[in-house]
Amino acid sequence: MRTTLDEWEILQAVVQLGGFAPAAKQLNRSQSTISYAIARLQEQLGIKLFEIKGRRAHLTEHGRVLLADAESHLAGFHQLEQRARSLGSGGESEVRLSVDSIFPNERLFDALAELARRFPYVRPKLRQSTFLCADSEFSAHNAQLCIAGILSREFFSKAILNIHMIAVAHRDHPLHAIKRELNRTDLMQHILVAIEGSASGTIRHQPSLNAQRVLHVSSIEAAIDGVRCGIGFGWLPAYRIESDLARRELLPLHLPAGGTREVRLNLVCKDFSSMGREVKVLADLLGFHQEAEEV
């Protein structure tokens, strides 16, 4: 390289602070050092970066273009230094999170965005699937945190969210034409759209009646689409179908019992005390130290 990072940082400081003197003060350099660095940068590039207008120096068009390109690289090197300092003090370079896909994406990505804001040098690694098992995520996928409803070992866990599931069908589905409480026989005559997953290595799915005709789908989105198109009925997360319920496109089934189900999601870790600062912050952002909410 014919130019140095230091010279580009000086150029950035001169522009941001509005002159050579404030840049010298901010960087704790002499003004002559600042002037020399800018002169050398222009010489090495063979391009005039500043022009004098009145008593002040202003960036040329070439200067503006080059500084704009350089700023992303400068930010990257600052982030690299932050990451090195964090690693040197025992911090995490990567945070690995496994999340059951029934967990609201808005909450998830809000937490990850805040983590990125606080620790821009940390790389988040996210795995989403249905019917996650914490045991499998820790052993097979090396997760540091897991949001799951299935716990097969004694891990450190905290309930963070209760999700309401509602039995619904499209408004034109034949089950809604029955003007009484539905019974087992009524349900058996129609297809149940049920979510199925094998993230833990074992196939798991929503409960169903014996001999019930079931259309198994691999995602919540597919289950919602299946019920929306009228192929069958199903128990769906209430928060995911709020607009359908409001428009009365989907209607709750008139069941004497079992029309609603609860899914409790837990935030799970192997050992909270041994987690790094970045992982603990993410756990807090996901609700580890709050009362469980309901959606």
PDB file of C-alpha atoms in Angstrom:
ATOM      1  CA  MET A   1       0.000   0.000   0.000  1.00  0.00           C
ATOM      2  CA  ARG A   2       1.275   3.435  -0.877  1.00  0.00           C
ATOM      3  CA  THR A   3      -1.075   5.092   1.617  1.00  0.00           C
ATOM      4  CA  THR A   4      -1.678   4.287   5.278  1.00  0.00           C
ATOM      5  CA  LEU A   5      -4.763   3.846   7.441  1.00  0.00           C
ATOM      6  CA  ASP A   6      -3.472   6.650   9.617  1.00  0.00           C
ATOM      7  CA  GLU A   7      -3.541   9.070   6.694  1.00  0.00           C
ATOM      8  CA  TRP A   8      -7.102   8.129   5.800  1.00  0.00           C
ATOM      9  CA  GLU A   9      -8.160   8.518   9.436  1.00  0.00           C
ATOM     10  CA  ILE A  10      -6.600  11.982   9.474  1.00  0.00           C
ATOM     11  CA  LEU A  11      -8.495  12.886   6.305  1.00  0.00           C
ATOM     12  CA  GLN A  12     -11.729  11.651   7.878  1.00  0.00           C
ATOM     13  CA  ALA A  13     -11.082  13.666  11.054  1.00  0.00           C
ATOM     14  CA  VAL A  14     -10.322  16.859   9.115  1.00  0.00           C
ATOM     15  CA  VAL A  15     -13.607  16.562   7.210  1.00  0.00           C
ATOM     16  CA  GLN A  16     -15.743  15.529  10.178  1.00  0.00           C
ATOM     17  CA  LEU A  17     -14.336  18.182  12.510  1.00  0.00           C
ATOM     18  CA  GLY A  18     -14.268  20.935   9.924  1.00  0.00           C
ATOM     19  CA  GLY A  19     -10.580  21.807   9.719  1.00  0.00           C
ATOM     20  CA  PHE A  20      -6.934  20.963  10.344  1.00  0.00           C
ATOM     21  CA  ALA A  21      -6.754  22.615  13.787  1.00  0.00           C
ATOM     22  CA  PRO A  22      -9.690  20.755  15.394  1.00  0.00           C
ATOM     23  CA  ALA A  23      -8.471  17.495  13.826  1.00  0.00           C
ATOM     24  CA  ALA A  24      -5.023  18.055  15.345  1.00  0.00           C
ATOM     25  CA  LYS A  25      -6.602  18.676  18.756  1.00  0.00           C
ATOM     26  CA  GLN A  26      -8.855  15.625  18.526  1.00  0.00           C
ATOM     27  CA  LEU A  27      -6.047  13.307  17.388  1.00  0.00           C
ATOM     28  CA  ASN A  28      -3.502  14.851  19.779  1.00  0.00           C
ATOM     29  CA  ARG A  29      -1.158  15.716  16.897  1.00  0.00           C
ATOM     30  CA  SER A  30       0.505  18.935  15.824  1.00  0.00           C
ATOM     31  CA  GLN A  31      -1.198  20.866  13.038  1.00  0.00           C
ATOM     32  CA  SER A  32       1.926  20.492  10.907  1.00  0.00           C
ATOM     33  CA  THR A  33       1.669  16.709  11.259  1.00  0.00           C
ATOM     34  CA  ILE A  34      -1.919  16.822  10.055  1.00  0.00           C
ATOM     35  CA  SER A  35      -0.996  19.039   7.108  1.00  0.00           C
ATOM     36  CA  TYR A  36       1.921  16.797   6.160  1.00  0.00           C
ATOM     37  CA  ALA A  37      -0.261  13.654   6.274  1.00  0.00           C
ATOM     38  CA  ILE A  38      -2.860  15.225   3.966  1.00  0.00           C
ATOM     39  CA  ALA A  39      -0.171  16.479   1.591  1.00  0.00           C
ATOM     40  CA  ARG A  40       1.468  13.053   1.458  1.00  0.00           C
ATOM     41  CA  LEU A  41      -1.897  11.336   0.873  1.00  0.00           C
ATOM     42  CA  GLN A  42      -2.618  13.625  -2.075  1.00  0.00           C
ATOM     43  CA  GLU A  43       0.845  13.033  -3.446  1.00  0.00           C
ATOM     44  CA  GLN A  44       0.583   9.242  -3.228  1.00  0.00           C
ATOM     45  CA  LEU A  45      -2.877   9.238  -4.821  1.00  0.00           C
ATOM     46  CA  GLY A  46      -1.988  11.778  -7.470  1.00  0.00           C
ATOM     47  CA  ILE A  47      -5.327  13.494  -6.843  1.00  0.00           C
ATOM     48  CA  LYS A  48      -6.189  16.787  -5.231  1.00  0.00           C
ATOM     49  CA  LEU A  49      -8.380  16.087  -2.217  1.00  0.00           C
ATOM     50  CA  PHE A  50      -8.937  19.644  -0.978  1.00  0.00           C
ATOM     51  CA  GLU A  51      -9.484  23.027  -2.539  1.00  0.00           C
ATOM     52  CA  ILE A  52      -9.391  26.370  -0.776  1.00  0.00           C
ATOM     53  CA  LYS A  53     -12.594  28.415  -0.755  1.00  0.00           C
ATOM     54  CA  GLY A  54     -12.227  31.629   1.167  1.00  0.00           C
ATOM     55  CA  ARG A  55     -10.288  30.784   4.312  1.00  0.00           C
ATOM     56  CA  ARG A  56     -11.398  27.137   4.522  1.00  0.00           C
ATOM     57  CA  ALA A  57     -10.395  23.913   2.797  1.00  0.00           C
ATOM     58  CA  HIS A  58     -13.192  21.900   1.199  1.00  0.00           C
ATOM     59  CA  LEU A  59     -13.171  18.392  -0.246  1.00  0.00           C
ATOM     60  CA  THR A  60     -13.032  18.146  -3.994  1.00  0.00           C
ATOM     61  CA  GLU A  61     -15.455  15.863  -5.797  1.00  0.00           C
ATOM     62  CA  HIS A  62     -12.703  13.243  -6.040  1.00  0.00           C
ATOM     63  CA  GLY A  63     -12.025  13.688  -2.346  1.00  0.00           C
ATOM     64  CA  ARG A  64     -15.670  13.084  -1.453  1.00  0.00           C
ATOM     65  CA  VAL A  65     -15.832   9.912  -3.547  1.00  0.00           C
ATOM     66  CA  LEU A  66     -12.612   8.462  -2.150  1.00  0.00           C
ATOM     67  CA  LEU A  67     -13.427   9.302   1.460  1.00  0.00           C
ATOM     68  CA  ALA A  68     -16.849   7.683   1.104  1.00  0.00           C
ATOM     69  CA  ASP A  69     -15.156   4.490  -0.103  1.00  0.00           C
ATOM     70  CA  ALA A  70     -12.520   4.659   2.633  1.00  0.00           C
ATOM     71  CA  GLU A  71     -14.957   5.133   5.520  1.00  0.00           C
ATOM     72  CA  SER A  72     -16.395   1.626   5.279  1.00  0.00           C
ATOM     73  CA  HIS A  73     -12.853   0.194   5.386  1.00  0.00           C
ATOM     74  CA  LEU A  74     -11.953   2.367   8.369  1.00  0.00           C
ATOM     75  CA  ALA A  75     -15.064   1.193  10.188  1.00  0.00           C
ATOM     76  CA  GLY A  76     -14.117  -2.403   9.412  1.00  0.00           C
ATOM     77  CA  PHE A  77     -10.648  -1.978  10.894  1.00  0.00           C
ATOM     78  CA  HIS A  78     -12.080  -0.320  14.011  1.00  0.00           C
ATOM     79  CA  GLN A  79     -14.439  -3.272  14.357  1.00  0.00           C
ATOM     80  CA  LEU A  80     -11.509  -5.660  13.909  1.00  0.00           C
ATOM     81  CA  GLU A  81      -9.636  -3.929  16.727  1.00  0.00           C
ATOM     82  CA  GLN A  82     -12.720  -4.101  18.960  1.00  0.00           C
ATOM     83  CA  ARG A  83     -13.057  -7.785  18.232  1.00  0.00           C
ATOM     84  CA  ALA A  84      -9.391  -8.411  19.038  1.00  0.00           C
ATOM     85  CA  ARG A  85      -9.709  -6.552  22.348  1.00  0.00           C
ATOM     86  CA  SER A  86     -12.825  -8.534  23.208  1.00  0.00           C
ATOM     87  CA  LEU A  87     -11.161 -11.866  22.395  1.00  0.00           C
ATOM     88  CA  GLY A  88      -8.153 -10.831  24.430  1.00  0.00           C
ATOM     89  CA  SER A  89     -10.364 -10.219  27.459  1.00  0.00           C
ATOM     90  CA  GLY A  90     -12.240 -13.505  27.085  1.00  0.00           C
ATOM     91  CA  GLY A  91     -15.174 -12.254  24.983  1.00  0.00           C
ATOM     92  CA  GLU A  92     -17.101 -14.171  22.343  1.00  0.00           C
ATOM     93  CA  SER A  93     -16.423 -13.907  18.620  1.00  0.00           C
ATOM     94  CA  GLU A  94     -19.640 -15.761  17.776  1.00  0.00           C
ATOM     95  CA  VAL A  95     -22.981 -16.226  19.499  1.00  0.00           C
ATOM     96  CA  ARG A  96     -24.862 -19.397  18.533  1.00  0.00           C
ATOM     97  CA  LEU A  97     -28.615 -19.372  19.038  1.00  0.00           C
ATOM     98  CA  SER A  98     -31.183 -22.046  18.213  1.00  0.00           C
ATOM     99  CA  VAL A  99     -34.824 -20.962  18.159  1.00  0.00           C
ATOM    100  CA  ASP A 100     -38.068 -22.865  17.709  1.00  0.00           C
ATOM    101  CA  SER A 101     -39.758 -21.284  14.707  1.00  0.00           C
ATOM    102  CA  ILE A 102     -42.965 -20.700  16.658  1.00  0.00           C
ATOM    103  CA  PHE A 103     -41.135 -17.928  18.550  1.00  0.00           C
ATOM    104  CA  PRO A 104     -42.170 -14.496  17.156  1.00  0.00           C
ATOM    105  CA  ASN A 105     -39.654 -13.293  14.567  1.00  0.00           C
ATOM    106  CA  GLU A 106     -40.170  -9.657  15.540  1.00  0.00           C
ATOM    107  CA  ARG A 107     -38.975 -10.339  19.088  1.00  0.00           C
ATOM    108  CA  LEU A 108     -36.115 -12.477  17.850  1.00  0.00           C
ATOM    109  CA  PHE A 109     -34.719 -10.017  15.328  1.00  0.00           C
ATOM    110  CA  ASP A 110     -35.212  -7.032  17.637  1.00  0.00           C
ATOM    111  CA  ALA A 111     -32.984  -8.825  20.157  1.00  0.00           C
ATOM    112  CA  LEU A 112     -30.378  -9.721  17.537  1.00  0.00           C
ATOM    113  CA  ALA A 113     -30.372  -6.154  16.192  1.00  0.00           C
ATOM    114  CA  GLU A 114     -29.718  -4.770  19.668  1.00  0.00           C
ATOM    115  CA  LEU A 115     -26.959  -7.347  20.194  1.00  0.00           C
ATOM    116  CA  ALA A 116     -25.345  -6.213  16.924  1.00  0.00           C
ATOM    117  CA  ARG A 117     -25.598  -2.590  18.024  1.00  0.00           C
ATOM    118  CA  ARG A 118     -23.879  -3.275  21.350  1.00  0.00           C
ATOM    119  CA  PHE A 119     -21.330  -5.757  20.022  1.00  0.00           C
ATOM    120  CA  PRO A 120     -20.727  -5.032  16.311  1.00  0.00           C
ATOM    121  CA  TYR A 121     -17.741  -7.393  16.259  1.00  0.00           C
ATOM    122  CA  VAL A 122     -19.782 -10.454  17.300  1.00  0.00           C
ATOM    123  CA  ARG A 123     -21.130 -12.749  14.594  1.00  0.00           C
ATOM    124  CA  PRO A 124     -24.599 -14.118  15.393  1.00  0.00           C
ATOM    125  CA  LYS A 125     -25.289 -17.646  14.184  1.00  0.00           C
ATOM    126  CA  LEU A 126     -28.988 -18.496  14.105  1.00  0.00           C
ATOM    127  CA  ARG A 127     -30.685 -21.849  13.611  1.00  0.00           C
ATOM    128  CA  GLN A 128     -34.487 -22.037  13.362  1.00  0.00           C
ATOM    129  CA  SER A 129     -36.648 -25.130  13.102  1.00  0.00           C
ATOM    130  CA  THR A 130     -39.867 -26.650  14.435  1.00  0.00           C
ATOM    131  CA  PHE A 131     -40.012 -28.790  17.582  1.00  0.00           C
ATOM    132  CA  LEU A 132     -36.482 -27.978  18.666  1.00  0.00           C
ATOM    133  CA  CYS A 133     -35.068 -30.041  21.508  1.00  0.00           C
ATOM    134  CA  ALA A 134     -32.547 -28.198  23.702  1.00  0.00           C
ATOM    135  CA  ASP A 135     -30.518 -31.360  24.325  1.00  0.00           C
ATOM    136  CA  SER A 136     -30.022 -31.952  20.606  1.00  0.00           C
ATOM    137  CA  GLU A 137     -29.224 -28.313  19.874  1.00  0.00           C
ATOM    138  CA  PHE A 138     -26.466 -28.234  22.487  1.00  0.00           C
ATOM    139  CA  SER A 139     -24.931 -31.592  21.593  1.00  0.00           C
ATOM    140  CA  ALA A 140     -25.363 -31.695  17.801  1.00  0.00           C
ATOM    141  CA  HIS A 141     -25.265 -28.012  16.872  1.00  0.00           C
ATOM    142  CA  ASN A 142     -23.115 -26.537  19.632  1.00  0.00           C
ATOM    143  CA  ALA A 143     -25.720 -23.914  20.541  1.00  0.00           C
ATOM    144  CA  GLN A 144     -24.989 -21.547  23.427  1.00  0.00           C
ATOM    145  CA  LEU A 145     -28.624 -20.538  23.889  1.00  0.00           C
ATOM    146  CA  CYS A 146     -31.783 -22.297  22.831  1.00  0.00           C
ATOM    147  CA  ILE A 147     -35.433 -21.277  22.778  1.00  0.00           C
ATOM    148  CA  ALA A 148     -37.407 -24.500  22.857  1.00  0.00           C
ATOM    149  CA  GLY A 149     -40.458 -26.157  24.282  1.00  0.00           C
ATOM    150  CA  ILE A 150     -38.815 -29.582  24.598  1.00  0.00           C
ATOM    151  CA  LEU A 151     -36.380 -30.225  27.447  1.00  0.00           C
ATOM    152  CA  SER A 152     -34.859 -33.681  27.787  1.00  0.00           C
ATOM    153  CA  ARG A 153     -32.106 -32.934  30.315  1.00  0.00           C
ATOM    154  CA  GLU A 154     -31.651 -30.808  33.398  1.00  0.00           C
ATOM    155  CA  PHE A 155     -30.429 -27.604  31.832  1.00  0.00           C
ATOM    156  CA  PHE A 156     -30.683 -24.106  33.238  1.00  0.00           C
ATOM    157  CA  SER A 157     -33.979 -22.901  31.772  1.00  0.00           C
ATOM    158  CA  LYS A 158     -36.420 -20.053  32.174  1.00  0.00           C
ATOM    159  CA  ALA A 159     -39.946 -19.860  30.759  1.00  0.00           C
ATOM    160  CA  ILE A 160     -40.092 -16.706  28.623  1.00  0.00           C
ATOM    161  CA  LEU A 161     -43.207 -16.980  26.471  1.00  0.00           C
ATOM    162  CA  ASN A 162     -46.577 -18.728  26.446  1.00  0.00           C
ATOM    163  CA  ILE A 163     -48.106 -18.954  22.976  1.00  0.00           C
ATOM    164  CA  HIS A 164     -51.839 -19.420  22.475  1.00  0.00           C
ATOM    165  CA  MET A 165     -52.788 -21.923  19.768  1.00  0.00           C
ATOM    166  CA  ILE A 166     -56.362 -21.721  18.437  1.00  0.00           C
ATOM    167  CA  ALA A 167     -58.331 -24.371  16.561  1.00  0.00           C
ATOM    168  CA  VAL A 168     -59.492 -22.619  13.381  1.00  0.00           C
ATOM    169  CA  ALA A 169     -60.733 -23.274   9.878  1.00  0.00           C
ATOM    170  CA  HIS A 170     -61.515 -21.116   6.868  1.00  0.00           C
ATOM    171  CA  ARG A 171     -64.894 -19.398   7.154  1.00  0.00           C
ATOM    172  CA  ASP A 172     -66.273 -21.527   4.285  1.00  0.00           C
ATOM    173  CA  HIS A 173     -65.091 -24.828   5.777  1.00  0.00           C
ATOM    174  CA  PRO A 174     -67.902 -27.381   6.310  1.00  0.00           C
ATOM    175  CA  LEU A 175     -67.181 -27.549  10.062  1.00  0.00           C
ATOM    176  CA  HIS A 176     -68.562 -24.027  10.421  1.00  0.00           C
ATOM    177  CA  ALA A 177     -71.866 -25.118   8.874  1.00  0.00           C
ATOM    178  CA  ILE A 178     -72.534 -27.337  11.903  1.00  0.00           C
ATOM    179  CA  LYS A 179     -74.672 -25.228  14.231  1.00  0.00           C
ATOM    180  CA  ARG A 180     -73.717 -26.941  17.475  1.00  0.00           C
ATOM    181  CA  GLU A 181     -70.653 -27.837  19.434  1.00  0.00           C
ATOM    182  CA  LEU A 182     -68.336 -30.021  17.393  1.00  0.00           C
ATOM    183  CA  ASN A 183     -67.495 -33.525  18.529  1.00  0.00           C
ATOM    184  CA  ARG A 184     -64.822 -36.116  17.801  1.00  0.00           C
ATOM    185  CA  THR A 185     -66.793 -37.615  14.918  1.00  0.00           C
ATOM    186  CA  ASP A 186     -67.147 -34.223  13.246  1.00  0.00           C
ATOM    187  CA  LEU A 187     -63.388 -33.638  13.336  1.00  0.00           C
ATOM    188  CA  MET A 188     -62.601 -37.149  12.101  1.00  0.00           C
ATOM    189  CA  GLN A 189     -64.425 -36.449   8.846  1.00  0.00           C
ATOM    190  CA  HIS A 190     -62.045 -33.659   7.881  1.00  0.00           C
ATOM    191  CA  ILE A 191     -58.309 -33.203   7.365  1.00  0.00           C
ATOM    192  CA  LEU A 192     -56.191 -31.858  10.192  1.00  0.00           C
ATOM    193  CA  VAL A 193     -53.277 -29.688   9.048  1.00  0.00           C
ATOM    194  CA  ALA A 194     -50.515 -30.403  11.582  1.00  0.00           C
ATOM    195  CA  ILE A 195     -46.974 -29.122  11.989  1.00  0.00           C
ATOM    196  CA  GLU A 196     -44.252 -31.757  11.993  1.00  0.00           C
ATOM    197  CA  GLY A 197     -40.530 -31.465  12.650  1.00  0.00           C
ATOM    198  CA  SER A 198     -37.460 -33.640  13.054  1.00  0.00           C
ATOM    199  CA  ALA A 199     -34.896 -31.083  14.233  1.00  0.00           C
ATOM    200  CA  SER A 200     -33.909 -33.286  17.175  1.00  0.00           C
ATOM    201  CA  GLY A 201     -33.481 -36.381  14.994  1.00  0.00           C
ATOM    202  CA  THR A 202     -36.873 -37.713  16.095  1.00  0.00           C
ATOM    203  CA  ILE A 203     -40.039 -36.899  14.179  1.00  0.00           C
ATOM    204  CA  ARG A 204     -42.408 -34.875  16.348  1.00  0.00           C
ATOM    205  CA  HIS A 205     -45.750 -33.375  15.446  1.00  0.00           C
ATOM    206  CA  GLN A 206     -48.827 -31.742  16.861  1.00  0.00           C
ATOM    207  CA  PRO A 207     -51.235 -34.137  18.617  1.00  0.00           C
ATOM    208  CA  SER A 208     -54.084 -35.654  16.635  1.00  0.00           C
ATOM    209  CA  LEU A 209     -56.896 -38.154  17.114  1.00  0.00           C
ATOM    210  CA  ASN A 210     -56.296 -41.807  16.326  1.00  0.00           C
ATOM    211  CA  ALA A 211     -57.262 -42.543  12.711  1.00  0.00           C
ATOM    212  CA  GLN A 212     -57.509 -38.817  12.014  1.00  0.00           C
ATOM    213  CA  ARG A 213     -56.639 -37.864   8.457  1.00  0.00           C
ATOM    214  CA  VAL A 214     -53.621 -35.618   8.838  1.00  0.00           C
ATOM    215  CA  LEU A 215     -51.704 -33.453   6.408  1.00  0.00           C
ATOM    216  CA  HIS A 216     -48.280 -32.977   7.971  1.00  0.00           C
ATOM    217  CA  VAL A 217     -46.375 -29.837   7.006  1.00  0.00           C
ATOM    218  CA  SER A 218     -42.869 -28.800   7.972  1.00  0.00           C
ATOM    219  CA  SER A 219     -43.437 -25.172   8.947  1.00  0.00           C
ATOM    220  CA  ILE A 220     -45.910 -22.915  10.719  1.00  0.00           C
ATOM    221  CA  GLU A 221     -46.235 -20.818   7.564  1.00  0.00           C
ATOM    222  CA  ALA A 222     -47.247 -23.892   5.545  1.00  0.00           C
ATOM    223  CA  ALA A 223     -49.822 -24.860   8.182  1.00  0.00           C
ATOM    224  CA  ILE A 224     -51.341 -21.381   8.094  1.00  0.00           C
ATOM    225  CA  ASP A 225     -51.464 -21.405   4.280  1.00  0.00           C
ATOM    226  CA  GLY A 226     -53.061 -24.857   4.283  1.00  0.00           C
ATOM    227  CA  VAL A 227     -55.830 -23.790   6.646  1.00  0.00           C
ATOM    228  CA  ARG A 228     -56.304 -20.506   4.786  1.00  0.00           C
ATOM    229  CA  CYS A 229     -56.960 -22.323   1.513  1.00  0.00           C
ATOM    230  CA  GLY A 230     -59.599 -24.514   3.158  1.00  0.00           C
ATOM    231  CA  ILE A 231     -57.892 -27.897   2.857  1.00  0.00           C
ATOM    232  CA  GLY A 232     -58.422 -28.585   6.547  1.00  0.00           C
ATOM    233  CA  PHE A 233     -58.506 -27.226  10.078  1.00  0.00           C
ATOM    234  CA  GLY A 234     -55.680 -26.808  12.538  1.00  0.00           C
ATOM    235  CA  TRP A 235     -54.359 -25.362  15.763  1.00  0.00           C
ATOM    236  CA  LEU A 236     -52.408 -22.227  14.808  1.00  0.00           C
ATOM    237  CA  PRO A 237     -50.516 -19.583  16.821  1.00  0.00           C
ATOM    238  CA  ALA A 238     -53.010 -16.809  17.584  1.00  0.00           C
ATOM    239  CA  TYR A 239     -50.473 -14.033  17.103  1.00  0.00           C
ATOM    240  CA  ARG A 240     -49.680 -15.260  13.576  1.00  0.00           C
ATOM    241  CA  ILE A 241     -53.309 -15.152  12.395  1.00  0.00           C
ATOM    242  CA  GLU A 242     -54.559 -11.977  14.114  1.00  0.00           C
ATOM    243  CA  SER A 243     -55.345 -10.264  10.805  1.00  0.00           C
ATOM    244  CA  ASP A 244     -57.152 -13.377   9.471  1.00  0.00           C
ATOM    245  CA  LEU A 245     -59.284 -13.505  12.611  1.00  0.00           C
ATOM    246  CA  ALA A 246     -60.002  -9.776  12.455  1.00  0.00           C
ATOM    247  CA  ARG A 247     -61.141 -10.094   8.814  1.00  0.00           C
ATOM    248  CA  ARG A 248     -63.054 -13.276   9.708  1.00  0.00           C
ATOM    249  CA  GLU A 249     -61.206 -15.185   6.994  1.00  0.00           C
ATOM    250  CA  LEU A 250     -60.393 -17.767   9.640  1.00  0.00           C
ATOM    251  CA  LEU A 251     -62.889 -18.576  12.402  1.00  0.00           C
ATOM    252  CA  PRO A 252     -62.407 -20.467  15.674  1.00  0.00           C
ATOM    253  CA  LEU A 253     -63.988 -23.905  15.796  1.00  0.00           C
ATOM    254  CA  HIS A 254     -66.919 -24.331  18.189  1.00  0.00           C
ATOM    255  CA  LEU A 255     -65.405 -27.000  20.432  1.00  0.00           C
ATOM    256  CA  PRO A 256     -66.674 -27.898  23.912  1.00  0.00           C
ATOM    257  CA  ALA A 257     -63.062 -28.177  25.150  1.00  0.00           C
ATOM    258  CA  GLY A 258     -59.567 -28.062  23.715  1.00  0.00           C
ATOM    259  CA  GLY A 259     -60.238 -25.189  21.342  1.00  0.00           C
ATOM    260  CA  THR A 260     -57.133 -23.489  22.661  1.00  0.00           C
ATOM    261  CA  ARG A 261     -53.758 -24.957  23.561  1.00  0.00           C
ATOM    262  CA  GLU A 262     -50.715 -23.443  25.187  1.00  0.00           C
ATOM    263  CA  VAL A 263     -47.116 -23.795  24.051  1.00  0.00           C
ATOM    264  CA  ARG A 264     -44.576 -22.759  26.657  1.00  0.00           C
ATOM    265  CA  LEU A 265     -41.206 -21.714  25.314  1.00  0.00           C
ATOM    266  CA  ASN A 266     -38.128 -21.777  27.494  1.00  0.00           C
ATOM    267  CA  LEU A 267     -34.815 -19.999  27.121  1.00  0.00           C
ATOM    268  CA  VAL A 268     -32.249 -22.674  27.867  1.00  0.00           C
ATOM    269  CA  CYS A 269     -28.508 -22.669  28.501  1.00  0.00           C
ATOM    270  CA  LYS A 270     -26.107 -25.256  29.844  1.00  0.00           C
ATOM    271  CA  ASP A 271     -24.638 -23.097  32.592  1.00  0.00           C
ATOM    272  CA  PHE A 272     -25.558 -19.428  32.962  1.00  0.00           C
ATOM    273  CA  SER A 273     -22.562 -18.605  35.161  1.00  0.00           C
ATOM    274  CA  SER A 274     -20.051 -19.776  32.556  1.00  0.00           C
ATOM    275  CA  MET A 275     -21.562 -17.862  29.628  1.00  0.00           C
ATOM    276  CA  GLY A 276     -19.668 -14.958  28.111  1.00  0.00           C
ATOM    277  CA  ARG A 277     -20.864 -11.373  28.442  1.00  0.00           C
ATOM    278  CA  GLU A 278     -22.245 -11.234  24.912  1.00  0.00           C
ATOM    279  CA  VAL A 279     -24.307 -14.408  25.386  1.00  0.00           C
ATOM    280  CA  LYS A 280     -25.660 -13.139  28.708  1.00  0.00           C
ATOM    281  CA  VAL A 281     -26.701  -9.864  27.089  1.00  0.00           C
ATOM    282  CA  LEU A 282     -28.566 -11.769  24.362  1.00  0.00           C
ATOM    283  CA  ALA A 283     -30.246 -13.910  27.025  1.00  0.00           C
ATOM    284  CA  ASP A 284     -31.408 -10.731  28.779  1.00  0.00           C
ATOM    285  CA  LEU A 285     -32.691  -9.270  25.510  1.00  0.00           C
ATOM    286  CA  LEU A 286     -34.717 -12.441  24.938  1.00  0.00           C
ATOM    287  CA  GLY A 287     -36.352 -12.208  28.373  1.00  0.00           C
ATOM    288  CA  PHE A 288     -34.191 -14.366  30.632  1.00  0.00           C
ATOM    289  CA  HIS A 289     -34.670 -12.075  33.656  1.00  0.00           C
ATOM    290  CA  GLN A 290     -38.288 -11.118  32.970  1.00  0.00           C
ATOM    291  CA  GLU A 291     -41.613 -12.696  33.789  1.00  0.00           C
ATOM    292  CA  ALA A 292     -42.946 -14.978  31.063  1.00  0.00           C
ATOM    293  CA  GLU A 293     -45.254 -13.151  28.645  1.00  0.00           C
ATOM    294  CA  GLU A 294     -48.245 -14.399  26.683  1.00  0.00           C
ATOM    295  CA  VAL A 295     -49.075 -13.941  23.015  1.00  0.00           C
TER     296      VAL A 295
END
